[in-house]
CSV table of C-alpha atoms in Angstrom, one decimal:
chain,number,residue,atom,x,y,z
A,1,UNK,CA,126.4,18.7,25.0
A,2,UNK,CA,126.6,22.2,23.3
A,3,UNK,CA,126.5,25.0,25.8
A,4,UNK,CA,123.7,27.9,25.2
A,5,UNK,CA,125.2,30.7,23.4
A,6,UNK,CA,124.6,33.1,26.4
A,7,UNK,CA,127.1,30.6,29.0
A,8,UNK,CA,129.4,30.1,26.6
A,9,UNK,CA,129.6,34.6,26.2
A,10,UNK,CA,130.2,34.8,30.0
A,11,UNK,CA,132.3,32.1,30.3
A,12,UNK,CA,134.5,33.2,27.9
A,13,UNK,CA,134.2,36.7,29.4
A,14,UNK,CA,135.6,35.7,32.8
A,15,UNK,CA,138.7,33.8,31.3
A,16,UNK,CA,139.7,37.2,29.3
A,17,UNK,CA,138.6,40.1,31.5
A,18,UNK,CA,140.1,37.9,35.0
A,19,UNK,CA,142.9,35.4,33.2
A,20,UNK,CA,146.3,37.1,33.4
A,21,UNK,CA,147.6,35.0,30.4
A,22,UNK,CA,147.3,36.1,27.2
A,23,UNK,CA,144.0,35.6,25.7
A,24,UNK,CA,145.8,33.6,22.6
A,25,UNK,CA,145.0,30.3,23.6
A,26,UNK,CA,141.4,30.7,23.6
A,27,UNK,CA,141.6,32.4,20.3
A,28,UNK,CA,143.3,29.7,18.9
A,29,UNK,CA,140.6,26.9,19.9
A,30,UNK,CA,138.4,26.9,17.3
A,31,UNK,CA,137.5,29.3,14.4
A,32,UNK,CA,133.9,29.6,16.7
A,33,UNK,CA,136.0,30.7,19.7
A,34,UNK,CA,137.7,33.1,17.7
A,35,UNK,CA,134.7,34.8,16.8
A,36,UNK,CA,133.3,34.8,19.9
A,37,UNK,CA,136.5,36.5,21.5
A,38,UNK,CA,137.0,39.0,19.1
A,39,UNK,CA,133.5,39.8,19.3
A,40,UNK,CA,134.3,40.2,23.4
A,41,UNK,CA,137.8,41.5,23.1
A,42,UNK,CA,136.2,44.9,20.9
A,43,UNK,CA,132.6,45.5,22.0
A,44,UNK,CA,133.8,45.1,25.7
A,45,UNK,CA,137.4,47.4,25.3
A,46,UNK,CA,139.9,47.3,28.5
A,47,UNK,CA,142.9,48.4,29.4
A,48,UNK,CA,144.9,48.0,32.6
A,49,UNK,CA,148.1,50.1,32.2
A,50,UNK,CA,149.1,53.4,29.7
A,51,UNK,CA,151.8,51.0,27.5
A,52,UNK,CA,148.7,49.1,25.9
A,53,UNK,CA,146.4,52.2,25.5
A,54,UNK,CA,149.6,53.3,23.6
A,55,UNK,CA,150.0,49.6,21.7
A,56,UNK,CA,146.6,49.8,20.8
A,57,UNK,CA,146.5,53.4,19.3
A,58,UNK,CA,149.9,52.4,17.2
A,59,UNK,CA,148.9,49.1,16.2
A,60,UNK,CA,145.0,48.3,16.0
A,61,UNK,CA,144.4,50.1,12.4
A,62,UNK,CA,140.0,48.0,12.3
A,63,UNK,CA,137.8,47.0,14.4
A,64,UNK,CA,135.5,44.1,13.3
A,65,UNK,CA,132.8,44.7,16.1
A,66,UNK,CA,131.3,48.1,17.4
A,67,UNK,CA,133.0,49.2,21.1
A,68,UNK,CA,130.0,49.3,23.5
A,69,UNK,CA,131.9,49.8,26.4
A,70,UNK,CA,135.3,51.3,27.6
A,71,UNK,CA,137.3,50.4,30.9
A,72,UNK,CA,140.4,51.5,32.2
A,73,UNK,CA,142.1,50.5,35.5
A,74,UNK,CA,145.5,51.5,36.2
A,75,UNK,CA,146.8,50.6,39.4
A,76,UNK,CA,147.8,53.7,41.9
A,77,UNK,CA,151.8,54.8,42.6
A,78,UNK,CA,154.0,57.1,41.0
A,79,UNK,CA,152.4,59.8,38.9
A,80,UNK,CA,152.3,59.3,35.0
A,81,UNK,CA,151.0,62.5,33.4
A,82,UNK,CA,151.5,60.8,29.6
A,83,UNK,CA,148.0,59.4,30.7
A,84,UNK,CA,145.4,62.2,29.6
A,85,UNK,CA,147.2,62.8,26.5
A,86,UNK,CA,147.8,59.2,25.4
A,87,UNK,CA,143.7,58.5,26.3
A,88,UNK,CA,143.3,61.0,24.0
A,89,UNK,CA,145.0,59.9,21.4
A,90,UNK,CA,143.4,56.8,22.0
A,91,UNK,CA,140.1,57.3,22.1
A,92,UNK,CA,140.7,59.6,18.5
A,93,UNK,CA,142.0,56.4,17.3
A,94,UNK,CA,139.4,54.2,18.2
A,95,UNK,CA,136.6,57.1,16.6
A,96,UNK,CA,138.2,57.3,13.0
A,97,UNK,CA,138.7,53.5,12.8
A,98,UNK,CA,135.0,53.0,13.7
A,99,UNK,CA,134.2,55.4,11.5
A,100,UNK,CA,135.7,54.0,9.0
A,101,UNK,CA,135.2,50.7,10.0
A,102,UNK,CA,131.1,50.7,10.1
A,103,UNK,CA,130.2,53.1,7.7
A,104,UNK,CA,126.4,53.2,7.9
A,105,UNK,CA,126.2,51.8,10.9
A,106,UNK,CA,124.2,53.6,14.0
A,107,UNK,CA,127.5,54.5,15.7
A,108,UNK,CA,129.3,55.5,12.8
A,109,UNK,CA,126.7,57.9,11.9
A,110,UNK,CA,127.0,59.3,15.6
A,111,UNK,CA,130.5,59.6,14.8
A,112,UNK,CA,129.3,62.9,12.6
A,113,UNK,CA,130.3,65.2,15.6
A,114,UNK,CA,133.5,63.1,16.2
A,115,UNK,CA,132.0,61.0,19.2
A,116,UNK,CA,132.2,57.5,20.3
A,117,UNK,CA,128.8,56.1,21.4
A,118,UNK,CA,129.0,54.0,24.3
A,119,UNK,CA,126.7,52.1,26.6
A,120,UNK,CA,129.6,52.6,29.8
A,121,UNK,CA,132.5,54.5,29.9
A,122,UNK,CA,134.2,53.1,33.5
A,123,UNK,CA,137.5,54.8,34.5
A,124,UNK,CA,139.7,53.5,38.0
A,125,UNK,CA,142.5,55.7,38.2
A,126,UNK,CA,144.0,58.6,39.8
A,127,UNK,CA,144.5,62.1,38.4
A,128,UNK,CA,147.2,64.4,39.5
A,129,UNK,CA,147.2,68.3,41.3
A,130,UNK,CA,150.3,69.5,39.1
A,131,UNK,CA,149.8,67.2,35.6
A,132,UNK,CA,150.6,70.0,33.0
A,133,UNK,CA,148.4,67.8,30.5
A,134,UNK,CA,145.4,67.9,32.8
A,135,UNK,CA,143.2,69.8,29.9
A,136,UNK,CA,143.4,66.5,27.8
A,137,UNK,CA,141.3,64.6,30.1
A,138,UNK,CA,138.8,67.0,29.0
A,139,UNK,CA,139.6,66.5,25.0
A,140,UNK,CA,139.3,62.5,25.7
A,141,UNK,CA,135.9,62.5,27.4
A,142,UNK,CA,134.7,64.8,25.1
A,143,UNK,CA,135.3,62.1,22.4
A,144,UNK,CA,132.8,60.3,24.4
A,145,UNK,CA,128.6,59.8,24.9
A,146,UNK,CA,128.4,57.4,27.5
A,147,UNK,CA,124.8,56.4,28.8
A,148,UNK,CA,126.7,55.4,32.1
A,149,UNK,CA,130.0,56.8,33.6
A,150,UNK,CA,132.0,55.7,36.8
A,151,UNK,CA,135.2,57.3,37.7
A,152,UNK,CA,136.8,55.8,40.8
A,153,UNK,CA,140.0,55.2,42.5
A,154,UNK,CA,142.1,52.1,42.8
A,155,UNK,CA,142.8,52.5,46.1
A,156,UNK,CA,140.7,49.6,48.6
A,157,UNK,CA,137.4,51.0,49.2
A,158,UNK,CA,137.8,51.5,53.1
A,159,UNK,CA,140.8,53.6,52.4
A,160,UNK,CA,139.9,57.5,52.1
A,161,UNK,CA,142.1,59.0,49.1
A,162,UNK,CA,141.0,61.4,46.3
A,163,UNK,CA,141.5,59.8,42.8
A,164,UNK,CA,139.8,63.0,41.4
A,165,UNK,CA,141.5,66.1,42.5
A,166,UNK,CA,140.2,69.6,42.1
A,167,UNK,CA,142.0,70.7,38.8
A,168,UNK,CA,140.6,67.2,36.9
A,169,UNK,CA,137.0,67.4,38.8
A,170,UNK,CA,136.7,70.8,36.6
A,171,UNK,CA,137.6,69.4,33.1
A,172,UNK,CA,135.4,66.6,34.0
A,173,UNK,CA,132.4,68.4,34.6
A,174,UNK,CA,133.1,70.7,31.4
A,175,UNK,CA,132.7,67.3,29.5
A,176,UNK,CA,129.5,65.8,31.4
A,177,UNK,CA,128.1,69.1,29.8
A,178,UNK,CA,128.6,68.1,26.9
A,179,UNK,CA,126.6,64.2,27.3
A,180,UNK,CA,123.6,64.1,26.1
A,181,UNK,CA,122.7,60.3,26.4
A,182,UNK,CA,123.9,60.2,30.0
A,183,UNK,CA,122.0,57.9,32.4
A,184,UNK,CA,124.0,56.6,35.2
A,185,UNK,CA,126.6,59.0,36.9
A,186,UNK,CA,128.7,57.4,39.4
A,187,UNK,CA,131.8,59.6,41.0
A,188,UNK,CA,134.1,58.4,44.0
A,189,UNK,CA,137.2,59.8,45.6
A,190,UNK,CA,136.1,63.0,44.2
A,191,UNK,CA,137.6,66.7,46.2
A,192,UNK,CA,134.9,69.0,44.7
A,193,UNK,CA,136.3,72.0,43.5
A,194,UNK,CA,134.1,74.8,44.6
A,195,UNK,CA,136.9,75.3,47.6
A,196,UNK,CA,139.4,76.3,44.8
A,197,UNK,CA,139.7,79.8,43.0
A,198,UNK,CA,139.3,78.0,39.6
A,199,UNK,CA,135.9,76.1,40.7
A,200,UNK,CA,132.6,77.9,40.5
A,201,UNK,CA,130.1,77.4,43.6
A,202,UNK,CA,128.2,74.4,42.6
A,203,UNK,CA,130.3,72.4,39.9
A,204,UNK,CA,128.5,69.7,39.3
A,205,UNK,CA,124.7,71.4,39.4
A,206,UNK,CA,126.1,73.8,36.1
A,207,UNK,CA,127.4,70.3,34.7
A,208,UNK,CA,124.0,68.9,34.8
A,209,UNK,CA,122.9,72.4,33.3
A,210,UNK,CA,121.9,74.3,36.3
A,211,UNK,CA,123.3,77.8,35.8
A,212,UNK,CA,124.9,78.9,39.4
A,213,UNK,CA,123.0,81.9,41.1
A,214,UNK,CA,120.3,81.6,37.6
A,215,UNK,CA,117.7,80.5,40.3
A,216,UNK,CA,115.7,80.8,43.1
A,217,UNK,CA,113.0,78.5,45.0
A,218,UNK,CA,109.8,80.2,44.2
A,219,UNK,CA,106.3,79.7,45.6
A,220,UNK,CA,104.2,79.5,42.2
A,221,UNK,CA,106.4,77.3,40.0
A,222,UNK,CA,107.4,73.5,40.7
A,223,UNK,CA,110.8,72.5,41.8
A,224,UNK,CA,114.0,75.1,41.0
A,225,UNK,CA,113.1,78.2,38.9
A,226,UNK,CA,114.8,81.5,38.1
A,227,UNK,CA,112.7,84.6,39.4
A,228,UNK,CA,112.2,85.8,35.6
A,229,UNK,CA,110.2,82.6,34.7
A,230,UNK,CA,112.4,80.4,32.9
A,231,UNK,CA,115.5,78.4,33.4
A,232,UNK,CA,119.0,79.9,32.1
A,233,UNK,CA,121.8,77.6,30.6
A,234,UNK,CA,124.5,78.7,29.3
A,235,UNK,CA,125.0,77.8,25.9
A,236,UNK,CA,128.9,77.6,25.5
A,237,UNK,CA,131.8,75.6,27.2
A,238,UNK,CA,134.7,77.9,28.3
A,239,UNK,CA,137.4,77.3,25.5
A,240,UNK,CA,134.7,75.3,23.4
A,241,UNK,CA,131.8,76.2,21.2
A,242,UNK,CA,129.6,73.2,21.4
A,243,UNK,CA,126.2,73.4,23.0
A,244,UNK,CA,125.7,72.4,26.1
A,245,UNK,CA,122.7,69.9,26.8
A,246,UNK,CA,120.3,69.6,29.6
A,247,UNK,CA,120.8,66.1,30.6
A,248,UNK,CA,117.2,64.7,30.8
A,249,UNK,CA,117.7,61.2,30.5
A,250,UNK,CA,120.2,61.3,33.5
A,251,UNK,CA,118.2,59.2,36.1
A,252,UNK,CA,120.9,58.3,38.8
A,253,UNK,CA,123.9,60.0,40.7
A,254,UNK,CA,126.1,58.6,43.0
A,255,UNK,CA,128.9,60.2,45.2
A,256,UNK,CA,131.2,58.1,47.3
A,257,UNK,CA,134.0,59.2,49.3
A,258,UNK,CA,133.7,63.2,48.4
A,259,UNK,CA,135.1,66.6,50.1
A,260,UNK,CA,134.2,69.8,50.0
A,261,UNK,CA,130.2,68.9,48.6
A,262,UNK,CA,127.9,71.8,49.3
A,263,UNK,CA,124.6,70.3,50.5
A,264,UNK,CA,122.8,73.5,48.3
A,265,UNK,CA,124.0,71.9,45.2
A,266,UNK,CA,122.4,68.7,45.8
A,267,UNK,CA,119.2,70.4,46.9
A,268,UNK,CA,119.7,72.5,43.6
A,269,UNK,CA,120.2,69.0,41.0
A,270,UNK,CA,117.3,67.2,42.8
A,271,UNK,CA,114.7,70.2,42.6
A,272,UNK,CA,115.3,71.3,39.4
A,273,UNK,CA,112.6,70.8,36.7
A,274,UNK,CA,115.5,70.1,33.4
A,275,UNK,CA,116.5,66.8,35.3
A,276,UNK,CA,112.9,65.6,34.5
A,277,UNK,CA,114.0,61.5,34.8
A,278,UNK,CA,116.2,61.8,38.0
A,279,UNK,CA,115.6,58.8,40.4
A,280,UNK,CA,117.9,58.6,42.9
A,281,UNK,CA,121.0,60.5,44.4
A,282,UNK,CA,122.9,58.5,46.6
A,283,UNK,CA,125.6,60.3,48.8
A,284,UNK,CA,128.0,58.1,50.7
A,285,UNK,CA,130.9,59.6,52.6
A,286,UNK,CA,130.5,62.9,51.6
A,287,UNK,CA,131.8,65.6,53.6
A,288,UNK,CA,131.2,69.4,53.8
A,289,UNK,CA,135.0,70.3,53.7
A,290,UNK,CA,137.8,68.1,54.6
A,291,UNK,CA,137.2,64.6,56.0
A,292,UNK,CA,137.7,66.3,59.5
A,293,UNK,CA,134.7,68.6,59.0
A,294,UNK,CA,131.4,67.7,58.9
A,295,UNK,CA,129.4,65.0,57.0
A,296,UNK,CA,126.9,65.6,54.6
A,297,UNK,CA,123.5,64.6,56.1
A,298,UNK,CA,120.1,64.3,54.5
A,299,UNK,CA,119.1,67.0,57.0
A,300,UNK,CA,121.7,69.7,55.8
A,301,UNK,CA,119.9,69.4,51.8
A,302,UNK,CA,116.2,70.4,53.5
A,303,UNK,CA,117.6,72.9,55.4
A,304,UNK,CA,119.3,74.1,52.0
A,305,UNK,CA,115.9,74.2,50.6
A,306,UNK,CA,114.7,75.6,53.6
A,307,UNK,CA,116.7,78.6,53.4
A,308,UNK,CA,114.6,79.4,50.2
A,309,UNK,CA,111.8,80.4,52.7
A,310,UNK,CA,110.6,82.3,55.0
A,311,UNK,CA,110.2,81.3,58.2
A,312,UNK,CA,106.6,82.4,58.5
A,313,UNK,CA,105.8,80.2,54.5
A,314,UNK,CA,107.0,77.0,56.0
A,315,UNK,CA,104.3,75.8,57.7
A,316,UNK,CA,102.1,76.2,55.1
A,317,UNK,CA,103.4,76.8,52.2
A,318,UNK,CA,102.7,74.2,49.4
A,319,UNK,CA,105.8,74.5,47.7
A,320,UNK,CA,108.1,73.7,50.4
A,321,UNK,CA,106.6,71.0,51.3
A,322,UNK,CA,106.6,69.4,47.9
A,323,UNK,CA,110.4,70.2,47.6
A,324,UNK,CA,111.0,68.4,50.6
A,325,UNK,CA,109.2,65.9,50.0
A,326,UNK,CA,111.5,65.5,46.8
A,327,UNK,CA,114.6,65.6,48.7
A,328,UNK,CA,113.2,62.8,50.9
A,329,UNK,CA,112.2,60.7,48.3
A,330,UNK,CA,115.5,60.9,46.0
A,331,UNK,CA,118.3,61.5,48.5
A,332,UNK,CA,120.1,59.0,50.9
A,333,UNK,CA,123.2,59.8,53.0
A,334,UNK,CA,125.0,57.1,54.1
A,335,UNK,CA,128.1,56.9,56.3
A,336,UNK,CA,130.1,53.2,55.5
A,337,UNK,CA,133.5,54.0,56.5
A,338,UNK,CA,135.0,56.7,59.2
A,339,UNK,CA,138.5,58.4,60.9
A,340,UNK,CA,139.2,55.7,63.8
A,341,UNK,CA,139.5,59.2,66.0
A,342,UNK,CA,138.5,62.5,65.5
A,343,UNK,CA,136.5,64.0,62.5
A,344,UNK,CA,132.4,63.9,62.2
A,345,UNK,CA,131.7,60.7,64.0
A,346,UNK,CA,128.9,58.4,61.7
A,347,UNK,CA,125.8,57.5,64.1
A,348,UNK,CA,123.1,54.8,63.8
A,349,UNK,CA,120.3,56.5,62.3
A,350,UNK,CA,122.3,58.0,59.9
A,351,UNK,CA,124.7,55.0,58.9
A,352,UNK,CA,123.5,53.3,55.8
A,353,UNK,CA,123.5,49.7,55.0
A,354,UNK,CA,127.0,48.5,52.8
A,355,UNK,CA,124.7,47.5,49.9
């Protein structure tokens, strides 16, 4: 009995993304298994250590089938800082073989800015405070347009480390400026840099295209606007001279197991008018400063947007109510894991569900 098609895909799928054998015996079945490998092997790209990303840039000189997503797990340990400089290297191998490889094809053309297309770009590593390559991590994402990205760590999830220290958190956000297919934006084990003197106040809101101190909550125009009318993005990259997009399509955000998160930024990325398709923002773990300081709560992002007005406008003032009214709709806090003493104890109305 001949399997459908579909089966046969995720069947094959779980043997080579779960197997730890070489996935030569499958390839070897039958001249239909073959193709059907390959055709997993390159559209679905992994790697799971920084001696095959550097097998793969020497030795893989065509790809038969178009990458449509990239995934790199590397377990946690001793610090390696070849790894942003060898992604790089990568990922510029893996754009000038497509492009030469699919000439004419939809991602080949996007490859006319030297970018690789992807529908999920999934990284589970850790980045390091003193890696002297730490700019490359910017040079390899920006090789990239993924609709969805996830960084997180490889530590177990109900251990609290930070996989994304301050230093990398900045040369990520200067290349999620530079998306403009984004989607799905998923961070974890994240120490937000804003603390730092190299981090500006809200990071992530002048990723997303929100320039920092450009606006203020008004009482005549809807959501986040500048007092002179109009929105103000900054139009260059420090060291770069691409544009910088307003990420419109961007329609969710998560943030798991973060410090130092300002609860003004979020209030900032959810009532701003340029994130037009924005969903959802889901906060989980997030704390104010260091994990002995207090949580972020939904309460702390309406009294960020409650700050915007006057005491006397509150009560009746339209605009307020419709921003908070965003805030409840998009945002959910949620504690899942806590110190077993000391710190911002989680409570019951505020502890979310594990889903």
């Amino acid at each position: 009995m001949k399997l459908p098609l579909d089966l046969v895909w995720q069947i094959i799928g779980i043997s080579l993304s779960e197997s730890p054998r070489t996935p030569l015996s499958l390839l070897l079945v039958n001249s239909e298994f073959r193709d059907l490998c390959l055709s997993f092997l390159q559209t679905e790209l992994r790697f799971s250590s920084i001696h095959q990303l550097e097998i793969f840039e020497q030795r893989c000189d065509s790809l038969a089938y178009l990458p449509r997503t990239l995934t790199i797990t590397l377990p946690g340990g001793s610090a390696d800082f070849r790894l942003f400089k060898v992604l790089h290297d990568t990922l510029q191998h893996i754009v000038h073989i497509v492009s030469q490889s699919h000439q004419g094809s939809d991602n080949a053309k996007d490859l006319s800015n030297r970018r690789l297309r992807l529908q999920r770009l999934q990284l589970c590593l850790n980045s390091f405070t003193l890696d002297p390559d730490i700019e490359y991590l910017f040079r390899a994402l920006n090789l990239t347009d993924p609709e969805e990205f996830t960084w997180s760590g490889p530590d177990p999830a109900h251990h609290f480390s930070t996989a994304i220290v301050p230093n990398a958190a900045i040369h990520l956000f200067r290349a999620v400026q530079t998306w403009q297919n984004l989607r799905h934006l998923k961070l974890t084990n994240l120490a937000f840099p804003s603390h730092t003197s190299l981090g500006s106040a809200q990071p992530l809101a002048e990723a997303l295209g929100i320039s920092s101190g450009s606006y203020t909550l008004t009482t005549t125009t809807p959501f986040l606007a500048p007092s002179n009318g109009s929105l103000t993005i900054d139009k260059s990259l420090p060291g770069s001279s691409k544009p910088m997009f307003a990420l419109a399509k961007l329609q969710t955000i998560y943030l798991g197991q973060v410090t130092f998160l300002d609860p003004s930024e979020i209030a900032a990325i959810v009532c701003t008018p340029i994130l037009a398709s924005l969903r959802s923002v889901r906060i989980v773990d997030a704390y104010q400063g260091s994990i002995w300081g207090p949580r972020v709560r939904d309460t702390d992002i309406e009294k960020a947007v409650n700050s915007n007005f006057e005491e006397s406008e509150i009560a009746f003032n339209i605009m307020f109510k419709e921003f908070t009214q965003r805030v409840r709709t998009l945002v959910s806090c949620e504690a899942r894991t806590e110190r077993i003493t000391g710190g911002d104890r989680m409570d019951y109305e505020y502890s979310g569900s594990p889903g």
